[in-house]
Short mmCIF file of C-alpha atoms in Angstrom, two decimals:
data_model
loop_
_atom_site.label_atom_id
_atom_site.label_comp_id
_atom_site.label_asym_id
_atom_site.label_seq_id
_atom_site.Cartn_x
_atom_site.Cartn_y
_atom_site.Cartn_z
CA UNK A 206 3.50 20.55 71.22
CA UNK A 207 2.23 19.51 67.90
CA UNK A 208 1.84 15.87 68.79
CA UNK A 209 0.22 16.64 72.24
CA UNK A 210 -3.34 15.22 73.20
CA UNK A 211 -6.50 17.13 75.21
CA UNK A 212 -6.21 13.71 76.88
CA UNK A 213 -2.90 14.05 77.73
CA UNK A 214 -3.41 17.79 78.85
CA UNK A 215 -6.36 16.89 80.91
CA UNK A 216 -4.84 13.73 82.68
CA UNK A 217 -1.74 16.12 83.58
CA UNK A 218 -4.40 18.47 85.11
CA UNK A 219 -6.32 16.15 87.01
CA UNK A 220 -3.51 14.53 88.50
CA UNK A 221 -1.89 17.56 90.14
CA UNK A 222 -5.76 18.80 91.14
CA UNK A 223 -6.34 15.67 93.05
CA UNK A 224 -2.78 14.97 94.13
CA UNK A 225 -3.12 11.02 93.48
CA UNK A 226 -3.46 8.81 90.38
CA UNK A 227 -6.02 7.06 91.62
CA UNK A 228 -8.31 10.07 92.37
CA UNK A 229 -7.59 11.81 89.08
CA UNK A 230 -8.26 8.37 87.49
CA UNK A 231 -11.73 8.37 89.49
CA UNK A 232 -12.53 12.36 88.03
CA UNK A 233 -11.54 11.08 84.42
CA UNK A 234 -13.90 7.71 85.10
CA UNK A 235 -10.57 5.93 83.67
CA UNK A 236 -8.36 3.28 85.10
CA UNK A 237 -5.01 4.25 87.07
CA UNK A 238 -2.68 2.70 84.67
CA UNK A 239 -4.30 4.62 81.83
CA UNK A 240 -3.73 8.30 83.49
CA UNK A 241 -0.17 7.22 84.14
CA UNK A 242 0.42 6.42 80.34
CA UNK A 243 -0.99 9.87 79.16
CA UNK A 244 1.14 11.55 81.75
CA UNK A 245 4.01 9.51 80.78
CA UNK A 246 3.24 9.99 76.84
CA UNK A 247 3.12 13.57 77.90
CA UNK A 248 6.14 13.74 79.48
CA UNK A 249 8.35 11.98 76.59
CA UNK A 250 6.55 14.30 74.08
CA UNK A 251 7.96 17.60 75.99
CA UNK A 252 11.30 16.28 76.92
CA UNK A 253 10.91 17.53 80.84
CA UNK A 254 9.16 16.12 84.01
CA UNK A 255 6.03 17.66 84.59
CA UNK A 256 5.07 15.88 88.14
CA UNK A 257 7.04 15.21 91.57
CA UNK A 258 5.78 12.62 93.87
CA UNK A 259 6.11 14.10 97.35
CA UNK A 260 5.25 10.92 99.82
CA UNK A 261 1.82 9.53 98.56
CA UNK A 262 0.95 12.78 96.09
CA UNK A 263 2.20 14.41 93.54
CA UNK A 264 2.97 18.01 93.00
CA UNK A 265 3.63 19.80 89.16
CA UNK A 266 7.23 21.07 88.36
CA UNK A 267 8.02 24.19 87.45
CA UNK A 268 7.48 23.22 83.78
CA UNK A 269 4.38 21.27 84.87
CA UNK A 270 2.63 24.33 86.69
CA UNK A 271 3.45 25.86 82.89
CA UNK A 272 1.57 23.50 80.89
CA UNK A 273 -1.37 23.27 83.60
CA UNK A 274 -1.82 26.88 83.21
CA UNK A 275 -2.08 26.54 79.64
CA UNK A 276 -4.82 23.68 80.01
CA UNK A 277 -6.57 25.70 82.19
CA UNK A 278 -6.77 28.43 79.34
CA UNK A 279 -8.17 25.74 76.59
CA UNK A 280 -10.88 24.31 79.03
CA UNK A 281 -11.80 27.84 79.03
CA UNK A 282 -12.06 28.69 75.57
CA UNK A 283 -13.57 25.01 75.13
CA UNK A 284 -16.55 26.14 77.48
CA UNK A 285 -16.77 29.76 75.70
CA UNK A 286 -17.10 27.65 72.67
CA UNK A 287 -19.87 24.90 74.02
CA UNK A 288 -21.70 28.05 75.20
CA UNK A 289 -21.31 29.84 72.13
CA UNK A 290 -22.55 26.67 70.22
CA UNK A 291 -25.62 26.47 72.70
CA UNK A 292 -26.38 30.04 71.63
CA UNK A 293 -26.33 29.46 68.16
CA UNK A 294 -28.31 26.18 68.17
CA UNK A 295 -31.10 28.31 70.63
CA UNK A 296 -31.40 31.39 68.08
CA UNK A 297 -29.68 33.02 71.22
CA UNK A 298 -26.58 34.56 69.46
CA UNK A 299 -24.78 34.70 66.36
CA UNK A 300 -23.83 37.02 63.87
CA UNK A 301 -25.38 37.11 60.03
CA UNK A 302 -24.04 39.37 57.40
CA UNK A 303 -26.90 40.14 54.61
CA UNK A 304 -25.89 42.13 51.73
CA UNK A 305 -28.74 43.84 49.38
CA UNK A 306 -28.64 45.68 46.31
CA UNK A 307 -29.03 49.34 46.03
CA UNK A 308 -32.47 49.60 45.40
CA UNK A 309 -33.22 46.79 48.25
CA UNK A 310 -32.52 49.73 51.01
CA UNK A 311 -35.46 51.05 50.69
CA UNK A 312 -37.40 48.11 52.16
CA UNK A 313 -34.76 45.25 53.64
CA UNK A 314 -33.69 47.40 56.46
CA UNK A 315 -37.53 47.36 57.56
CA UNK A 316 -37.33 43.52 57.67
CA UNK A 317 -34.40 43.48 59.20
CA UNK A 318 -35.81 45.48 62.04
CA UNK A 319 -38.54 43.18 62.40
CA UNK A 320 -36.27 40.16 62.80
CA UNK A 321 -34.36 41.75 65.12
CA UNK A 322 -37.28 42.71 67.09
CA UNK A 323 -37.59 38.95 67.79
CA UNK A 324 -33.99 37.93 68.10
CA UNK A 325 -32.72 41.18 69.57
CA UNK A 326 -29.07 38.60 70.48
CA UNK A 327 -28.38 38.03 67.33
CA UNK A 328 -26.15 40.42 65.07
CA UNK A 329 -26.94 41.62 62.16
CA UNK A 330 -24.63 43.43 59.87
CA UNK A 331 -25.70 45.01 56.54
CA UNK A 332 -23.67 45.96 53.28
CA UNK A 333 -25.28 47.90 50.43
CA UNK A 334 -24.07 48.50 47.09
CA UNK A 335 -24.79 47.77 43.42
CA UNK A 336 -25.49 44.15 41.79
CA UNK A 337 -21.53 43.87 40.86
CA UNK A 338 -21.03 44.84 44.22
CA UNK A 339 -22.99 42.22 45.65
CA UNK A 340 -22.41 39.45 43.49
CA UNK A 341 -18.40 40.13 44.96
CA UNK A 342 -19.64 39.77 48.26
CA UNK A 343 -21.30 36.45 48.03
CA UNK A 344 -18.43 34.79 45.81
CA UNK A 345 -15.33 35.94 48.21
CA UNK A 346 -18.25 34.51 51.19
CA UNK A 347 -17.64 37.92 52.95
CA UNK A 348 -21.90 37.75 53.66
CA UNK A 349 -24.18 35.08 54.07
CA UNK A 350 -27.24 35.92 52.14
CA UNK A 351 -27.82 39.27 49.85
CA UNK A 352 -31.19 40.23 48.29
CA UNK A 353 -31.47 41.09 44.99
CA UNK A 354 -32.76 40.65 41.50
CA UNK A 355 -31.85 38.19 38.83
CA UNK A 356 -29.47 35.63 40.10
CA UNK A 357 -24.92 35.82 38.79
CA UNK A 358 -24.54 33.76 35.52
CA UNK A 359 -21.40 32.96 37.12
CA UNK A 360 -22.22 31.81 40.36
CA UNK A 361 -24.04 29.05 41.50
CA UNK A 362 -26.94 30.49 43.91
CA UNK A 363 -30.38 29.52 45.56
CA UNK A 364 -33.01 31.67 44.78
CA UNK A 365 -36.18 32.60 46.77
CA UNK A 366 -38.15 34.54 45.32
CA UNK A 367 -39.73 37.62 48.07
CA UNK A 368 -41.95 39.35 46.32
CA UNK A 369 -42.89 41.15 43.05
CA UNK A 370 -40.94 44.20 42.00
CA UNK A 371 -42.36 46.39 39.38
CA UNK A 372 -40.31 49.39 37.04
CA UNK A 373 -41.97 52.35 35.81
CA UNK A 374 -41.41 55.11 33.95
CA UNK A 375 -41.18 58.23 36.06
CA UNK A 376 -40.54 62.51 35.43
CA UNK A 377 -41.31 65.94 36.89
CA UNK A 378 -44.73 66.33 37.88
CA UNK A 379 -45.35 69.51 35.00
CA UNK A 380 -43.54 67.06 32.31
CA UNK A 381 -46.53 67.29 28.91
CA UNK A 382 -46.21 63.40 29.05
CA UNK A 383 -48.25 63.33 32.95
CA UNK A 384 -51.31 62.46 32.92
CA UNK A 385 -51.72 61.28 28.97
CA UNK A 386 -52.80 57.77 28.88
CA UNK A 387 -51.34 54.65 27.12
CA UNK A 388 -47.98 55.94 25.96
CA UNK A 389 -46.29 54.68 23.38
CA UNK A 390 -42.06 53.85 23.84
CA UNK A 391 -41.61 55.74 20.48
CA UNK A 392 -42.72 59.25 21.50
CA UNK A 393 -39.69 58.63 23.87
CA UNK A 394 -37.73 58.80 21.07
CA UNK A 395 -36.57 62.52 21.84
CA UNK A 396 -36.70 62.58 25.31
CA UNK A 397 -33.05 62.15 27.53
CA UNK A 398 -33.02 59.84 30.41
CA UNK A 399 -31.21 59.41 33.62
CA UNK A 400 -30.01 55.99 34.03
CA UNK A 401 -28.30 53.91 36.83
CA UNK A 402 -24.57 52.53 36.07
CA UNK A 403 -23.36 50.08 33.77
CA UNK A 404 -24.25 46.84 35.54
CA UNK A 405 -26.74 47.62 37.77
CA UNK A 406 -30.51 45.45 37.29
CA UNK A 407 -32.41 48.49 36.48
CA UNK A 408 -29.92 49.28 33.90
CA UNK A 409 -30.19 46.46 32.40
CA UNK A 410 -34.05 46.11 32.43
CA UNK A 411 -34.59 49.66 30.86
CA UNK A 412 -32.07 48.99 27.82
CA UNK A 413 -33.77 45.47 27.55
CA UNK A 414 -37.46 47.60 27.25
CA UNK A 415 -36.09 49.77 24.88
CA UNK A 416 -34.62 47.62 22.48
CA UNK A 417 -37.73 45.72 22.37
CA UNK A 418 -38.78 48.76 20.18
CA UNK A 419 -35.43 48.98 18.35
CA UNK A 420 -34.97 52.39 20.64
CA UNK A 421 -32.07 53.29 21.97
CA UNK A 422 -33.31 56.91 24.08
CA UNK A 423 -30.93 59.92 24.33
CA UNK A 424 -28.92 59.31 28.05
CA UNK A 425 -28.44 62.88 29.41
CA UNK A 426 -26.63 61.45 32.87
CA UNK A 427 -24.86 58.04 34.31
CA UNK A 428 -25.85 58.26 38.21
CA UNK A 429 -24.59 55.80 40.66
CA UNK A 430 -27.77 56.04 43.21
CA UNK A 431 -31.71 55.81 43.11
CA UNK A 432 -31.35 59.16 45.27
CA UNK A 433 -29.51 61.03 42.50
CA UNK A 434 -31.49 60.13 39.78
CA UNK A 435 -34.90 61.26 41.94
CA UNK A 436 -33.50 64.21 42.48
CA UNK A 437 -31.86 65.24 38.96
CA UNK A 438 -35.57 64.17 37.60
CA UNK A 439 -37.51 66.38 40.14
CA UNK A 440 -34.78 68.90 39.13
CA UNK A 441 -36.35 68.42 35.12
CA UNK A 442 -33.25 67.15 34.11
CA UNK A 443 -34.70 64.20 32.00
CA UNK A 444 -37.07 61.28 32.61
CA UNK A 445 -35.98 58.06 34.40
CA UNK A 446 -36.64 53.94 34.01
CA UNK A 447 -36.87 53.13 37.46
CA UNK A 448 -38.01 50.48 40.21
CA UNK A 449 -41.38 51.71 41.73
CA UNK A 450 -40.25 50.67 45.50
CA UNK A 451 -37.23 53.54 45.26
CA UNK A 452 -39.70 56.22 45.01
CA UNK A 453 -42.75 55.33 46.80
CA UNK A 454 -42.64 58.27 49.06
CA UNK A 455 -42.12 60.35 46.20
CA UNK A 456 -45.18 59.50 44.07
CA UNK A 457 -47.30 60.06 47.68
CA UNK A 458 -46.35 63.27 47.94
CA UNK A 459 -46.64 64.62 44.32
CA UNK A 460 -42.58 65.30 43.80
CA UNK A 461 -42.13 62.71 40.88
CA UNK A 462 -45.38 61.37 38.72
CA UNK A 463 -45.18 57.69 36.80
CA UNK A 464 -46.01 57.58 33.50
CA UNK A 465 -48.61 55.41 31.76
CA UNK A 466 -46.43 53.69 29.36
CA UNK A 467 -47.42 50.74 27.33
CA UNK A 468 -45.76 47.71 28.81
CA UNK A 469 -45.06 48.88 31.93
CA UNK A 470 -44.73 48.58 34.67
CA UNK A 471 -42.55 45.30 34.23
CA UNK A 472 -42.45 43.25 37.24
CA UNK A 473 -39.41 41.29 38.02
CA UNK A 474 -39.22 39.45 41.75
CA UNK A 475 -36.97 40.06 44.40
CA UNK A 476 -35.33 37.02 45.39
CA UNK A 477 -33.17 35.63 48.61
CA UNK A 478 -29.80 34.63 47.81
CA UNK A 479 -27.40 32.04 49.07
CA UNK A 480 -24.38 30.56 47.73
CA UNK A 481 -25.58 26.81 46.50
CA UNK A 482 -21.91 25.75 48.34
CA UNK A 483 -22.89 27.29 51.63
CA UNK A 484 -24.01 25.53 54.45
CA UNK A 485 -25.50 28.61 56.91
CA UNK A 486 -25.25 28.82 60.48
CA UNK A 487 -28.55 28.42 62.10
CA UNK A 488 -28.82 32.45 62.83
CA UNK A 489 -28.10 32.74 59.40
CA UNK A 490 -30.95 30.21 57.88
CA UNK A 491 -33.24 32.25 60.68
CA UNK A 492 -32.83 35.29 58.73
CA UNK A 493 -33.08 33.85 55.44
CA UNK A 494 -36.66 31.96 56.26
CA UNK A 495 -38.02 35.29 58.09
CA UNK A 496 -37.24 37.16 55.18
CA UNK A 497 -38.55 34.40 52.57
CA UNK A 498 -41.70 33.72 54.78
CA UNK A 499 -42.65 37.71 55.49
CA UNK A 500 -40.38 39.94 53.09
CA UNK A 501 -43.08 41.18 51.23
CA UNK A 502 -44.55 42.16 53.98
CA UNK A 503 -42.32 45.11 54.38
CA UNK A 504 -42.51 45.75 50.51
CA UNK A 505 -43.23 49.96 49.79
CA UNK A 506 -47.09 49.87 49.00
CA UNK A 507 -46.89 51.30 45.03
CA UNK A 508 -50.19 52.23 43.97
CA UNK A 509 -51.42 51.97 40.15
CA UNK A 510 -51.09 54.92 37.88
CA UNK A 511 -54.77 55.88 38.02
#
């Protein structure tokens, strides 16, 4: 069946529908002689007669009736495809796969609700994890856009940029460093931290602040999550480098207090992310321009140590 056309299949189809050449020629808006070559071609291709004349019409064989039910089962799937194509082109349907960094959860599932408040038939699926994580994810193409920080070295990306994203330094709210004003990174010199994992931006971006100074602060715990950490600092368990939008709620409520160092907060920028290679579907590019145009919208509102 390798060798076998949709024009053959179809020609097949529309001659045992109609009964005659000439009327399945008419349905095809071909000539005669051309259904009776794909027919024919069809025939030698399978090895076995697929029509019997009976007077002026024509009636499928046993093997015929076969391969007819088989057309009928591509035009089907044909159609489901057309209409799934329709739906795509219309914003109607479609599934998009966004992946976001760690810290991104605590404001891309917001804009995510929003676009899905406008195109409630499209599907949205959503993986979380850390940048090593996510950087995975967008080389082995298992999601279509991710948001994150600073774009792979080894990956060829577009970036657009979402909004500003500013670190701070945070600790209990009865630490002796709240409240003093223009801090200095060296009378961190004694105090232990809680950091993120190897890898992850935040990581990075604190041992990049610190060396700055030629400091290199005591680390009293690795933690894998932004919920961890808040909690082991609340907890007095040592101070923490951290993005402002992870603890938002926190600093409202009095749980965890920022400190006024010098330097910070540093703001870095959230960014979109596609693969430069990638050619998204047009649910796909939906998402990504909703959340270039209005992402910041849904950015946690930080407000200045005062």
């Amino acid at each position: 069946m390798r060798n076998v056309t949709l024009k053959q299949l179809r020609a097949l189809a529309a001659v045992a529908e109609a009964g005659s050449v000439t009327a399945a020629a008419k349905r095809l808006h071909v000539t005669p002689p051309a259904v009776t070559m794909q027919v024919q071609a069809l025939e030698d291709l399978l090895g076995v007669p697929l029509l019997d004349r009976l007077g002026e019409r024509f009636k499928p064989t046993d093997a015929g009736r076969e391969v007819i039910e088989t057309v009928t089962r591509i035009e089907a799937e044909l159609h489901n495809c057309a209409a799934a194509m329709e739906a795509l082109r219309n914003l109607s349907g479609g599934r998009v796969a966004v992946g976001v960094v760690s810290t991104a959860k605590y404001f891309a599932p917001y804009a995510l609700g929003a676009f899905r408040a406008e195109y409630p038939q499209i599907e949205l699926s959503l993986m979380v994890g850390n940048r090593e994580d996510i950087i995975a994810a967008l080389k082995a193409d298992s999601i279509d856009i991710a948001i994150m920080g600073r774009p792979p070295r080894d990956l060829q990306v577009d970036m657009h940029a979402i909004g500003d994203h500013p670190h701070i330094m945070i600790a209990p709210p009865h630490h002796p460093l709240v409240g003093r004003r223009h801090l200095k990174l060296a009378e961190f010199a004694h105090e232990t931290f809680l950091v993120r994992e190897v890898g992850s931006g935040t990581r990075m971006l604190m041992e990049w602040f610190f060396a700055q100074a030629d400091l290199h602060p005591p680390i009293s715990m690795e933690v894998g999550s932004n919920e961890t950490v808040k909690q082991a600092v609340m907890a007095g368990l040592g101070l923490s480098f951290i993005s402002a939008h992870t603890i938002a709620a926190e600093l409202e409520s009095g749980r965890l207090a920022p400190l006024d160092v010098e330097g910070l907060p540093i703001v870095r920028q959230w960014f979109l992310a596609k693969r430069s290679d990638k050619r998204l579907a047009p649910a796909a590019a939906a998402v990504k321009a909703f959340l270039v145009e209005r992402g910041r919208e849904f950015l946690p509102n930080v407000k200045p140590i005062a």
